[in-house]
Amino acid sequence: MSAHAKTHDEGHAPGAGHHRNYVKIWAILLVLLIVSVTGPMLGIRVITLITAFGIALVKAYIVAKNFMHLDVEKPIVHWALAVALLLMVVFYAGIAPDVQKQSGTHWKKAKVESHAPAHGSGHEGH
């Protein structure tokens, strides 16, 4: 075996496929996109949350695995992604209660007023 072939063989993890069916992956992503767009139209909160976050996680996994080739990376990359995801969840859990409230002990969320002209008021009367 030549040195180039040996180096080439060592550079890839076992089971790493060079012949990915990108059309099939694209079709799966397209179906998931359609489900994630039509799911909230049902008006059921649980279905909306599942279609928004659940399908987004599945699509992110498919893209990371097949297009970013994370399945052939070293385990440290998987751990770094897991830690980043965990930190994002902790950050969201830390700020979400305050952001979603309308008022607190020493603060109140400012009311945003629309600058659009109110109907019936204006310059129609002289």
XYZ file of N, CA and C in Angstrom:
378
model
N 0.842 -1.176 0.000
C 0.000 0.000 0.000
C 0.881 1.229 0.000
N 0.571 2.171 -0.860
C 1.384 3.380 -0.945
C 1.142 4.260 0.278
N 2.076 5.179 0.497
C 1.960 6.081 1.654
C 0.737 6.977 1.519
N 0.433 7.399 0.295
C -0.725 8.266 0.092
C -2.025 7.523 0.387
N -2.119 6.280 -0.088
C -3.334 5.502 0.166
C -3.498 5.205 1.644
N -2.358 4.915 2.327
C -2.428 4.640 3.754
C -2.883 5.880 4.513
N -2.327 7.040 4.179
C -2.722 8.295 4.813
C -4.176 8.609 4.516
N -4.585 8.348 3.284
C -5.973 8.612 2.895
C -6.931 7.736 3.683
N -6.564 6.469 3.873
C -7.425 5.559 4.616
C -7.497 5.910 6.096
N -6.406 6.423 6.663
C -6.389 6.753 8.079
C -7.163 8.035 8.374
N -7.332 8.867 7.372
C -7.996 10.140 7.588
C -9.493 10.047 7.740
N -10.065 8.915 7.485
C -11.513 8.779 7.551
C -11.898 7.736 8.579
N -12.905 8.033 9.301
C -13.397 7.098 10.297
C -14.098 5.935 9.610
N -14.090 4.797 10.240
C -14.797 3.677 9.648
C -16.293 3.967 9.592
N -16.877 3.597 8.508
C -18.304 3.818 8.346
C -18.641 5.164 7.767
N -17.614 5.993 7.552
C -17.883 7.307 6.966
C -18.182 7.119 5.493
N -19.332 7.502 5.096
C -19.750 7.269 3.731
C -19.375 8.413 2.822
N -18.757 8.062 1.713
C -18.468 9.079 0.717
C -19.657 9.259 -0.210
N -20.512 8.283 -0.237
C -21.616 8.299 -1.183
C -22.915 8.578 -0.454
N -23.019 9.771 0.073
C -24.263 10.162 0.744
C -25.287 10.494 -0.316
N -26.499 10.150 -0.023
C -27.590 10.444 -0.940
C -28.151 11.816 -0.576
N -27.562 12.834 -1.188
C -27.939 14.201 -0.855
C -29.347 14.542 -1.312
N -29.820 13.901 -2.349
C -31.200 14.149 -2.800
C -32.183 13.630 -1.750
N -31.896 12.473 -1.187
C -32.758 11.919 -0.140
C -32.722 12.822 1.099
N -31.545 13.304 1.466
C -31.419 14.195 2.620
C -32.179 15.490 2.361
N -32.066 16.024 1.152
C -32.793 17.240 0.785
C -34.300 17.011 0.860
N -34.758 15.850 0.398
C -36.195 15.544 0.444
C -36.679 15.452 1.886
N -35.883 14.845 2.752
C -36.264 14.754 4.171
C -36.342 16.154 4.776
N -35.344 16.984 4.483
C -35.354 18.351 5.009
C -36.539 19.147 4.463
N -36.900 18.912 3.209
C -38.042 19.613 2.616
C -39.348 19.190 3.292
N -39.503 17.904 3.563
C -40.711 17.419 4.252
C -40.778 18.014 5.663
N -39.637 18.036 6.362
C -39.621 18.612 7.701
C -39.933 20.108 7.665
N -39.476 20.797 6.633
C -39.795 22.219 6.492
C -41.297 22.408 6.300
N -41.894 21.581 5.468
C -43.344 21.697 5.228
C -44.118 21.425 6.522
N -43.692 20.418 7.269
C -44.364 20.113 8.536
C -44.181 21.257 9.529
N -42.993 21.830 9.580
C -42.745 22.912 10.532
C -43.483 24.189 10.153
N -43.794 24.377 8.883
C -44.551 25.558 8.465
C -46.051 25.344 8.674
N -46.529 24.151 8.364
C -47.969 23.900 8.470
C -48.405 23.545 9.891
N -47.519 23.078 10.732
C -47.875 22.695 12.106
C -48.502 23.821 12.906
N -47.905 25.003 12.934
C -48.513 26.102 13.696
C -49.861 26.549 13.157
N -50.200 26.205 11.933
C -51.490 26.603 11.377
C -52.654 25.878 12.050
N -52.366 24.783 12.753
C -53.426 24.059 13.447
C -53.925 24.824 14.672
N -53.081 25.686 15.211
C -53.491 26.488 16.358
C -53.411 25.752 17.685
N -52.795 24.583 17.712
C -52.621 23.820 18.953
C -51.216 24.108 19.479
N -51.156 24.616 20.713
C -49.879 25.080 21.261
C -48.820 23.975 21.311
N -49.187 22.776 21.723
C -48.222 21.679 21.832
C -47.675 21.325 20.453
N -48.554 21.275 19.482
C -48.121 20.954 18.118
C -47.203 22.062 17.594
N -47.530 23.300 17.920
C -46.690 24.417 17.489
C -45.293 24.323 18.094
N -45.226 24.022 19.388
C -43.915 23.914 20.046
C -43.112 22.740 19.492
N -43.784 21.621 19.274
C -43.077 20.448 18.731
C -42.580 20.739 17.323
N -43.424 21.346 16.516
C -42.998 21.613 15.143
C -41.935 22.706 15.093
N -41.999 23.652 16.002
C -41.013 24.733 15.968
C -39.649 24.267 16.483
N -39.629 23.687 17.662
C -38.347 23.350 18.280
C -37.900 21.917 17.977
N -38.811 20.981 18.012
C -38.441 19.585 17.774
C -37.930 19.351 16.376
N -38.659 19.845 15.414
C -38.236 19.644 14.025
C -36.980 20.461 13.726
N -36.849 21.627 14.348
C -35.629 22.417 14.139
C -34.407 21.657 14.654
N -34.554 20.988 15.785
C -33.425 20.197 16.306
C -33.086 19.034 15.373
N -34.113 18.386 14.854
C -33.880 17.259 13.940
C -33.202 17.749 12.665
N -33.685 18.869 12.130
C -33.072 19.415 10.910
C -31.633 19.842 11.171
N -31.368 20.443 12.325
C -30.000 20.849 12.648
C -29.087 19.634 12.752
N -29.599 18.558 13.342
C -28.798 17.331 13.443
C -28.493 16.756 12.061
N -29.504 16.719 11.204
C -29.295 16.166 9.858
C -28.272 16.999 9.082
N -28.383 18.306 9.175
C -27.443 19.181 8.463
C -26.038 19.027 9.032
N -25.919 19.019 10.361
C -24.591 18.893 10.972
C -23.950 17.553 10.638
N -24.737 16.514 10.643
C -24.190 15.179 10.374
C -23.795 15.003 8.913
N -24.664 15.432 8.008
C -24.443 15.112 6.605
C -23.720 16.191 5.805
N -23.945 17.438 6.137
C -23.309 18.495 5.349
C -22.076 19.067 6.026
N -22.051 19.050 7.362
C -20.871 19.534 8.071
C -19.943 18.370 8.434
N -20.365 17.137 8.127
C -19.576 15.920 8.321
C -19.092 15.766 9.764
N -19.968 16.066 10.707
C -19.595 15.915 12.107
C -19.538 14.458 12.543
N -20.119 13.583 11.759
C -20.080 12.176 12.131
C -18.692 11.564 11.980
N -17.798 12.235 11.276
C -16.441 11.713 11.127
C -15.431 12.501 11.966
N -15.912 13.470 12.726
C -15.002 14.268 13.561
C -14.658 13.523 14.848
N -13.674 14.064 15.539
C -13.250 13.473 16.798
C -14.319 13.722 17.870
N -14.362 12.876 18.885
C -15.392 13.027 19.935
C -15.357 14.368 20.651
N -14.214 15.047 20.690
C -14.140 16.337 21.377
C -15.063 17.365 20.721
N -15.265 17.253 19.425
C -16.164 18.164 18.728
C -17.597 17.937 19.189
N -17.970 16.689 19.379
C -19.319 16.378 19.867
C -19.513 16.917 21.281
N -18.499 16.785 22.108
C -18.583 17.303 23.475
C -18.667 18.825 23.484
N -17.918 19.476 22.616
C -17.975 20.948 22.545
C -19.365 21.410 22.120
N -19.958 20.716 21.163
C -21.315 21.078 20.742
C -22.325 20.823 21.853
N -22.169 19.731 22.572
C -23.089 19.427 23.672
C -22.983 20.475 24.778
N -21.767 20.892 25.097
C -21.577 21.919 26.126
C -22.170 23.247 25.665
N -21.978 23.594 24.391
C -22.546 24.837 23.862
C -24.074 24.804 23.921
N -24.663 23.679 23.579
C -26.123 23.536 23.638
C -26.613 23.628 25.076
N -25.902 23.005 25.987
C -26.273 23.054 27.405
C -26.189 24.489 27.937
N -25.138 25.211 27.586
C -25.006 26.602 28.025
C -26.124 27.477 27.452
N -26.534 27.194 26.222
C -27.624 27.956 25.627
C -28.925 27.708 26.385
N -29.173 26.466 26.781
C -30.384 26.139 27.543
C -30.332 26.812 28.914
N -29.177 26.798 29.562
C -29.034 27.442 30.876
C -29.237 28.948 30.747
N -28.675 29.554 29.715
C -28.843 30.986 29.487
C -30.311 31.333 29.269
N -30.992 30.544 28.439
C -32.410 30.801 28.183
C -33.222 30.637 29.466
N -32.930 29.587 30.227
C -33.674 29.355 31.468
C -33.418 30.482 32.471
N -32.244 31.091 32.409
C -31.924 32.170 33.332
C -32.597 33.481 32.996
N -32.748 33.787 31.732
C -33.303 35.095 31.371
C -34.778 35.040 30.976
N -35.278 33.900 30.608
C -36.659 33.812 30.124
C -37.687 34.272 31.144
N -37.571 33.914 32.415
C -38.590 34.394 33.356
C -38.665 35.911 33.432
N -37.537 36.592 33.373
C -37.557 38.056 33.438
C -38.042 38.676 32.136
N -37.638 38.123 31.023
C -38.015 38.700 29.735
C -39.506 38.518 29.470
N -40.054 37.433 29.918
C -41.454 37.143 29.629
C -42.412 37.822 30.605
N -41.917 38.396 31.702
C -42.773 39.111 32.640
C -43.076 40.502 32.121
N -44.165 41.075 32.577
C -44.517 42.444 32.218
C -44.011 43.437 33.254
N -43.824 42.982 34.517
C -43.309 43.882 35.553
C -42.598 43.054 36.613
N -41.761 43.754 37.404
C -41.021 43.090 38.460
C -41.069 43.907 39.727
N -40.171 43.638 40.671
C -40.156 44.333 41.947
C -39.833 45.815 41.787
N -38.824 46.125 41.009
C -38.397 47.513 40.837
C -38.438 47.959 39.382
N -39.190 47.308 38.562
C -39.211 47.684 37.158
C -40.550 47.321 36.539
N -40.805 47.950 35.416
C -42.005 47.670 34.653
C -41.632 47.787 33.184
N -42.080 46.843 32.392
C -41.743 46.847 30.979
C -42.390 48.047 30.303
N -41.586 48.790 29.585
C -42.092 49.989 28.913
C -43.088 49.600 27.838
N -44.126 50.366 27.741
C -45.148 50.101 26.733
C -44.689 50.701 25.411
N -44.751 49.913 24.374
C -44.366 50.384 23.057
C -45.627 50.873 22.357
N -45.611 52.151 22.002
C -46.776 52.713 21.334
C -46.535 52.774 19.839
N -47.575 52.562 19.127
C -47.504 52.616 17.675
C -47.556 54.066 17.225
N -46.770 54.386 16.202
C -46.764 55.732 15.660
C -47.699 55.869 14.474
N -48.456 54.830 14.189
C -49.406 54.903 13.081
C -50.559 55.816 13.465
N -51.053 56.616 12.529
C -52.154 57.518 12.866
C -53.416 56.730 13.212
N -54.058 57.203 14.251
C -55.289 56.545 14.670
C -56.380 56.823 13.652
N -57.231 55.851 13.459
C -58.306 55.992 12.491
C -59.338 56.984 13.018
N -59.705 57.943 12.231
C -60.716 58.925 12.633
C -60.109 60.192 13.182
N -58.829 60.181 13.520
C -58.191 61.407 13.980
C -57.242 61.879 12.898
N -57.072 63.104 12.802
C -56.181 63.607 11.780
C -56.638 64.961 11.300
N -56.484 65.174 10.015
C -56.733 66.489 9.454
C -58.013 66.569 8.645
N -58.941 65.664 8.854
C -60.139 65.724 8.025
C -61.073 66.869 8.411
N -61.041 67.345 9.597
C -61.931 68.442 9.997
C -61.194 69.751 10.045
N -61.783 70.848 9.501
C -61.171 72.168 9.551
C -61.942 73.096 10.414
